[in-house]
PDB file of C-alpha atoms in Angstrom:
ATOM      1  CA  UNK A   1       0.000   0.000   0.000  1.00  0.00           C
ATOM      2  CA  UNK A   2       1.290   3.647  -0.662  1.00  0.00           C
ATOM      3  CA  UNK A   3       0.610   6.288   2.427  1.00  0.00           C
ATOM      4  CA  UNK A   4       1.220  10.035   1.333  1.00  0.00           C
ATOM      5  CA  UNK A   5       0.216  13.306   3.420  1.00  0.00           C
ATOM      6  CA  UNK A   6      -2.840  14.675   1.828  1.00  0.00           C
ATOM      7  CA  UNK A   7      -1.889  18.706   2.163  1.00  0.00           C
ATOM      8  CA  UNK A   8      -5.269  21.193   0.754  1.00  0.00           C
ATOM      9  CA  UNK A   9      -3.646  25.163   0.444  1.00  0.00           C
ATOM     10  CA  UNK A  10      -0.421  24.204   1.827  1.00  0.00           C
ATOM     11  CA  UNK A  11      -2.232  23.339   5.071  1.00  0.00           C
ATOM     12  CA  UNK A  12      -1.943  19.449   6.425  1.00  0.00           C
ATOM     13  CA  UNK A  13      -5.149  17.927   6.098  1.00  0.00           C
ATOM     14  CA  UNK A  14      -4.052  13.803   7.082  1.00  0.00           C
ATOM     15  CA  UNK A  15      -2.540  11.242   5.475  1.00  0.00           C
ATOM     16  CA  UNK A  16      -4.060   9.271   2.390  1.00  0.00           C
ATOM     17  CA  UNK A  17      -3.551   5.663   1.693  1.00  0.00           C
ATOM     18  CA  UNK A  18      -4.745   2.976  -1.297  1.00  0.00           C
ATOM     19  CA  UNK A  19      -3.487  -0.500  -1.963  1.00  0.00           C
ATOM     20  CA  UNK A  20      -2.313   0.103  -5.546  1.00  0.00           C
ATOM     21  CA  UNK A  21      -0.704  -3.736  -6.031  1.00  0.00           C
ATOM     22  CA  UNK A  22      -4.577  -5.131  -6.266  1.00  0.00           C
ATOM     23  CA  UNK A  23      -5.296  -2.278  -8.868  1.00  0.00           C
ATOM     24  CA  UNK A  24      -1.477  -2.548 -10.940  1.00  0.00           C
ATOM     25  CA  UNK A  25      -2.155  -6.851 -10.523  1.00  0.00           C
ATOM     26  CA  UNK A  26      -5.961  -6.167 -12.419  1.00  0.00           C
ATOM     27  CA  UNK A  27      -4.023  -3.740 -14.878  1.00  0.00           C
ATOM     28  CA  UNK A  28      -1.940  -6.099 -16.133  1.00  0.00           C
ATOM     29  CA  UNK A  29      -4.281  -8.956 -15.928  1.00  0.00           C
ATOM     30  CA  UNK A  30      -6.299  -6.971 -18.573  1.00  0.00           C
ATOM     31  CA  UNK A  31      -3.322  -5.695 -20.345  1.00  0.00           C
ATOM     32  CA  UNK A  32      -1.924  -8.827 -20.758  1.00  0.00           C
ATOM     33  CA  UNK A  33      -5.279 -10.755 -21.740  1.00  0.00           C
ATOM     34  CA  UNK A  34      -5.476  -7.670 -24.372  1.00  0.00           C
ATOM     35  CA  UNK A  35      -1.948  -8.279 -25.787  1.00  0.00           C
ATOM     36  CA  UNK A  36      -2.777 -11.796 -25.924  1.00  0.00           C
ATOM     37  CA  UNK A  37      -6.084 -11.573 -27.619  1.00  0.00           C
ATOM     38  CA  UNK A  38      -3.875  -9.653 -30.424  1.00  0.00           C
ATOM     39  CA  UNK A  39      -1.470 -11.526 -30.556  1.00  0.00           C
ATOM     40  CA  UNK A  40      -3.639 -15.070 -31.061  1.00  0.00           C
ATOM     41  CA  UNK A  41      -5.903 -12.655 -33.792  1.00  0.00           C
ATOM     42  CA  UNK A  42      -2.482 -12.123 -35.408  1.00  0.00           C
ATOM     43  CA  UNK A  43      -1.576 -15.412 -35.655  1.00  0.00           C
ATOM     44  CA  UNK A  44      -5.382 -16.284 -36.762  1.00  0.00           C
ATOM     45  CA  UNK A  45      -4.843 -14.072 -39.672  1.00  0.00           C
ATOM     46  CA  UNK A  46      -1.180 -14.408 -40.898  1.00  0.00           C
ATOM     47  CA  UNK A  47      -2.056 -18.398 -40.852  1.00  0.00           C
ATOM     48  CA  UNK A  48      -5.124 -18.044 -42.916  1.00  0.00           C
ATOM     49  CA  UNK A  49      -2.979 -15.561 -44.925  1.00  0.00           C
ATOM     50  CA  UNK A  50      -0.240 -18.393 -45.581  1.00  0.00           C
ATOM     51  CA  UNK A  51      -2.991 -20.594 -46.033  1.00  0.00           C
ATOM     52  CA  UNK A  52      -4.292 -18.779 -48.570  1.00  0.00           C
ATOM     53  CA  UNK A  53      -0.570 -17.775 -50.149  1.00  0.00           C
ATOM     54  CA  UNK A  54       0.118 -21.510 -50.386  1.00  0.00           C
ATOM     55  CA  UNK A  55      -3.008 -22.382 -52.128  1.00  0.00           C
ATOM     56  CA  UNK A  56      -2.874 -19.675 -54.763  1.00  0.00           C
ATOM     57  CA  UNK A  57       1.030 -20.570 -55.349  1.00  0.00           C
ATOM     58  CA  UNK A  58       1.400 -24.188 -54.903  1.00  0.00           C
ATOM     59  CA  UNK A  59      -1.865 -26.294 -54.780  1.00  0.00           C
ATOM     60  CA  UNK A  60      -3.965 -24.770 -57.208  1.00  0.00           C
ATOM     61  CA  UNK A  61      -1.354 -24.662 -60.270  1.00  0.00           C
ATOM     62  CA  UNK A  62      -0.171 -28.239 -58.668  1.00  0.00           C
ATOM     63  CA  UNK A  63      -3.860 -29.430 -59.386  1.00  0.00           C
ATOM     64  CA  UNK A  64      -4.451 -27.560 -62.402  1.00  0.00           C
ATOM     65  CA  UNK A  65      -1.346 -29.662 -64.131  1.00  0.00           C
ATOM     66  CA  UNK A  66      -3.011 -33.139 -62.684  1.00  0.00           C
ATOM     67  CA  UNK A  67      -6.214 -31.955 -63.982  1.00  0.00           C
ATOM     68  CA  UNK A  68      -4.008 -31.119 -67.604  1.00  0.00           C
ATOM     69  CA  UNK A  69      -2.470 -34.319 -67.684  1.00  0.00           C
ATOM     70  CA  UNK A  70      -5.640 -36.177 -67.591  1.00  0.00           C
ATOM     71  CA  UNK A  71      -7.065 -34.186 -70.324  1.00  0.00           C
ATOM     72  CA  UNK A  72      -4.153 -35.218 -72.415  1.00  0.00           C
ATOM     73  CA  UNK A  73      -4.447 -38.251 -71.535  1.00  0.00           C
ATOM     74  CA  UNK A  74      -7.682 -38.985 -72.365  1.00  0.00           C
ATOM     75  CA  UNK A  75      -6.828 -37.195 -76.166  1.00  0.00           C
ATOM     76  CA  UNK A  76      -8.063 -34.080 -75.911  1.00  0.00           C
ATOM     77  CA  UNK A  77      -5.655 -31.859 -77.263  1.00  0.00           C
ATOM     78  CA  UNK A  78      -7.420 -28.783 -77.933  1.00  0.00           C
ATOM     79  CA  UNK A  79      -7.855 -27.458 -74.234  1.00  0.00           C
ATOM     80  CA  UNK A  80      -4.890 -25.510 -73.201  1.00  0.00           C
ATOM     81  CA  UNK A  81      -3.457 -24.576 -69.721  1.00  0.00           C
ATOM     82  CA  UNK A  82      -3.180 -21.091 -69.216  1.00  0.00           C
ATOM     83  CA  UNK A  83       0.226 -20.167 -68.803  1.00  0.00           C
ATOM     84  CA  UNK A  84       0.916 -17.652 -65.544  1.00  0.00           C
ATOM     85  CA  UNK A  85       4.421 -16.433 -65.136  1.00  0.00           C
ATOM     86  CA  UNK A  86       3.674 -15.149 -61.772  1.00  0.00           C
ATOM     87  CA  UNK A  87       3.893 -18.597 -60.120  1.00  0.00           C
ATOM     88  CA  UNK A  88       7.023 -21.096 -59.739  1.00  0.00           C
ATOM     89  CA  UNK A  89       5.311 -23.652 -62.507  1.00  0.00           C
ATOM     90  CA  UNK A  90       5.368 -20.796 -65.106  1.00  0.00           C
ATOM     91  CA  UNK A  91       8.132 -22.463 -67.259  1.00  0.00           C
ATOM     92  CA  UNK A  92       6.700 -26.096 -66.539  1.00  0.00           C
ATOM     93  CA  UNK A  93       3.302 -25.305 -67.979  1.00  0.00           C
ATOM     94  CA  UNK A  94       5.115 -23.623 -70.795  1.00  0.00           C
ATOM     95  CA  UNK A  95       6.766 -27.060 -71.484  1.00  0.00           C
ATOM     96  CA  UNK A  96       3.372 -29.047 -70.419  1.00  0.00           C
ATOM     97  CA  UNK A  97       1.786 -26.668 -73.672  1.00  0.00           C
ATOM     98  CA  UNK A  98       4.508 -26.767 -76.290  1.00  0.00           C
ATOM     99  CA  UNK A  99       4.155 -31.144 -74.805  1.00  0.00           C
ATOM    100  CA  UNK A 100       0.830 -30.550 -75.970  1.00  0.00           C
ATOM    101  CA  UNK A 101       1.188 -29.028 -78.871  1.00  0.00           C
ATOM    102  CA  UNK A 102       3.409 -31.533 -80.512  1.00  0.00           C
ATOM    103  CA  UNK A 103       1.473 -34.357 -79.713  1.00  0.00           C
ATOM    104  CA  UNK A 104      -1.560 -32.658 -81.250  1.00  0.00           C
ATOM    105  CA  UNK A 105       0.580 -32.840 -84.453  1.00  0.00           C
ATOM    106  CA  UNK A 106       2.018 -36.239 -84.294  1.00  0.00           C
ATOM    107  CA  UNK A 107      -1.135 -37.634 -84.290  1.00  0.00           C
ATOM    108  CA  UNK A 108      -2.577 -35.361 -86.909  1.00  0.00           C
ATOM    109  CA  UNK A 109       0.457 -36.371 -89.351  1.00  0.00           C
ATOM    110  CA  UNK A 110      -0.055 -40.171 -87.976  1.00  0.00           C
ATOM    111  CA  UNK A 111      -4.031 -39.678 -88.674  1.00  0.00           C
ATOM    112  CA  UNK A 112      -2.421 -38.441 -92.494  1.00  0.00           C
ATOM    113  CA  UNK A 113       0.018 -41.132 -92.947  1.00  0.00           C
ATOM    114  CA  UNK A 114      -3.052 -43.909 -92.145  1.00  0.00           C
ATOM    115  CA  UNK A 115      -5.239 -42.293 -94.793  1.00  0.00           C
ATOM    116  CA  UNK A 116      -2.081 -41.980 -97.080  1.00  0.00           C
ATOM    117  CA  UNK A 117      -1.097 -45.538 -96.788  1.00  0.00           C
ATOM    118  CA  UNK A 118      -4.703 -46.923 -96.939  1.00  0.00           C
ATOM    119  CA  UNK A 119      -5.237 -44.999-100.393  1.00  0.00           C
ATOM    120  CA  UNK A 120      -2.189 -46.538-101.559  1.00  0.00           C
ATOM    121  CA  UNK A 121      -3.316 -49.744-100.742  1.00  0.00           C
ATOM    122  CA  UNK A 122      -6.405 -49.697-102.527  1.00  0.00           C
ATOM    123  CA  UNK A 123      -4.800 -47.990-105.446  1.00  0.00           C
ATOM    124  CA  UNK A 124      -2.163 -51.032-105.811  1.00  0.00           C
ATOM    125  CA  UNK A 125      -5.024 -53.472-105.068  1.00  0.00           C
ATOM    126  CA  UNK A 126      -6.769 -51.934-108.461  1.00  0.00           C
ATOM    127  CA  UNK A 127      -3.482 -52.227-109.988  1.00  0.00           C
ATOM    128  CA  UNK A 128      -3.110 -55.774-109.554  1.00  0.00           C
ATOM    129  CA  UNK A 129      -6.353 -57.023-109.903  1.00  0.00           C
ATOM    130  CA  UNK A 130      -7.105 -55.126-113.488  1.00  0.00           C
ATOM    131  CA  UNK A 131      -3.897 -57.132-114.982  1.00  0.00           C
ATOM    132  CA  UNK A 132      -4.483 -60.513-113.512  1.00  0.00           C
ATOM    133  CA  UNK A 133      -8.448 -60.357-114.428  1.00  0.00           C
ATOM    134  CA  UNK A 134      -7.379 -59.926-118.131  1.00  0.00           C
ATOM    135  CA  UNK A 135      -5.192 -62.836-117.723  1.00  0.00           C
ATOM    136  CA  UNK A 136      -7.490 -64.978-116.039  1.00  0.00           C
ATOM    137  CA  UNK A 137      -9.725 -64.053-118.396  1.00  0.00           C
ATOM    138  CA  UNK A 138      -7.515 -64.578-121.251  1.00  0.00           C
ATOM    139  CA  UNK A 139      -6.747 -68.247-119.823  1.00  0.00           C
ATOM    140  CA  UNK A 140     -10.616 -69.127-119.567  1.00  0.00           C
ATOM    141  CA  UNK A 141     -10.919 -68.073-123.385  1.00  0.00           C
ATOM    142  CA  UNK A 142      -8.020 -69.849-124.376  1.00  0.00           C
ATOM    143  CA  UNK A 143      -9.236 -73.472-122.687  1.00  0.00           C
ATOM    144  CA  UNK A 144     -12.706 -72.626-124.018  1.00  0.00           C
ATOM    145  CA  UNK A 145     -12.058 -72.053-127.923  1.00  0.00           C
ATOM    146  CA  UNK A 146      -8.857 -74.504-127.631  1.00  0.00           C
ATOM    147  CA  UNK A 147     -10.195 -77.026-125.665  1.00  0.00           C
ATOM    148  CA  UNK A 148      -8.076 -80.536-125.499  1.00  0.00           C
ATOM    149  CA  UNK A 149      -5.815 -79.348-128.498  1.00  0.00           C
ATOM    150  CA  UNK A 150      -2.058 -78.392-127.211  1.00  0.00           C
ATOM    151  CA  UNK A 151      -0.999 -76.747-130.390  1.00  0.00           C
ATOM    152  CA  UNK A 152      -4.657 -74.766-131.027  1.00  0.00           C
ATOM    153  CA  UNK A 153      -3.993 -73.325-127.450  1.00  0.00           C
ATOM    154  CA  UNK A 154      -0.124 -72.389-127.952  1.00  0.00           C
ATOM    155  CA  UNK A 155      -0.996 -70.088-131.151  1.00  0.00           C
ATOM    156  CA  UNK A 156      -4.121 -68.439-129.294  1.00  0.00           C
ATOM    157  CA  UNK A 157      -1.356 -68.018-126.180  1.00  0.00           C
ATOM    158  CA  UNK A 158       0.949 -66.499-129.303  1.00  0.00           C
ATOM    159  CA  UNK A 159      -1.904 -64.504-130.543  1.00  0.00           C
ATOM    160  CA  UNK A 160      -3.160 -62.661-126.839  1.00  0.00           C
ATOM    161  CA  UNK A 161       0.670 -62.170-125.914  1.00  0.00           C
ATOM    162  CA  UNK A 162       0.736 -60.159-128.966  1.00  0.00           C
ATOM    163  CA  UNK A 163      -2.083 -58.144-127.967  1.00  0.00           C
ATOM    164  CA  UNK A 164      -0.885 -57.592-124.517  1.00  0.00           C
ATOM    165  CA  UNK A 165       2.413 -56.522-124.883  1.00  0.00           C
ATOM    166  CA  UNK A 166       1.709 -53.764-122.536  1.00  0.00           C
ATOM    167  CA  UNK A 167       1.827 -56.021-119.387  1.00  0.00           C
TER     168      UNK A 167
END
C-alpha cells in the first residue's frame, strides 16, 4: 500500500492511503489478456494468410497440371493450360503446352500417314487385280475355244501375248 500526506492550500489535512498492487495486478491482468487476444488474432490471420498464399502458389497450379495431364491423356488436345508467369510452374506449364502441342501434331500427321497408306493400298489393289483379271480371263478363253488341243492353245497363247504386250 502507498501512504502520502494529503496537504489542501499548503495546510496538512491527514494522510491518504490505497493498496495500488490489487489495482497494478488487475491492470496487467487486462493488459496482458489484451496483448494476448492480439497476438492469437495475429496469428489467426497471418495463418489463414499463408494458407491462402500456399493455395494460390502451390496447390492450385499443382492441381491444375493433374487436372491437364488427364485431359491429355484422355486425347483431348485442344484445351490448353493457361500459362501464368507469376507462379514457380510458369516455365513447366510452358513445357506441359509446347508437350501438348506436338502431340496434337504427331497424331494429326499419324491420322495423315493412315489415310495416305490406306489410299495406296487400294490404289495397288486396283493395280493388280485389273492385270491378272485380263489374264485370267484370257486363260478361260483360251481353254474354251482350244479345248483338249495343245498346239490350237499355244498359237491363241501367241496370238493374246501379242495383244498384250503392254503387261
Amino acid at each position: 500500500a502507498i501512504i502520502l500526506d494529503l496537504e489542501v492550500d499548503g495546510e496538512y489535512v491527514g494522510k491518504v492511503g490505497w493498496n495500488d498492487i490489487v489495482d497494478d495486478i488487475d491492470k496487467t491482468y487486462g493488459k496482458f489478456f489484451k496483448a494476448a487476444l492480439i497476438l492469437w488474432a495475429a496469428v489467426f490471420v497471418c495463418g489463414y494468410l499463408l494458407l491462402l498464399y500456399l493455395y494460390v502458389y502451390f496447390v492450385r497450379p499443382t492441381k491444375e497440371l493433374n487436372d491437364f495431364a488427364v485431359t491429355i491423356a484422355k486425347g483431348d488436345f485442344d484445351k490448353s493450360l493457361p500459362i501464368r508467369k507469376n507462379n514457380m510452374f510458369g516455365s513447366f506449364v510452358e513445357g506441359f503446352d509446347i508437350m501438348r502441342e506436338q502431340l496434337k501434331a504427331s497424331i494429326s500427321r499419324e491420322r495423315e500417314s493412315e489415310i495416305a497408306r490406306k489410299e495406296l493400298v487400294q490404289g495397288l489393289s486396283h493395280d493388280i487385280k485389273t492385270p491378272l483379271t485380263i489374264i485370267q480371263t484370257y486363260a478361260e478363253m483360251i481353254k474354251d475355244i482350244s479345248g483338249d488341243d495343245p498346239k490350237k492353245r499355244e498359237e491363241h497363247i501367241d496370238v493374246i501375248l501379242k495383244e498384250t504386250e503392254y503387261l
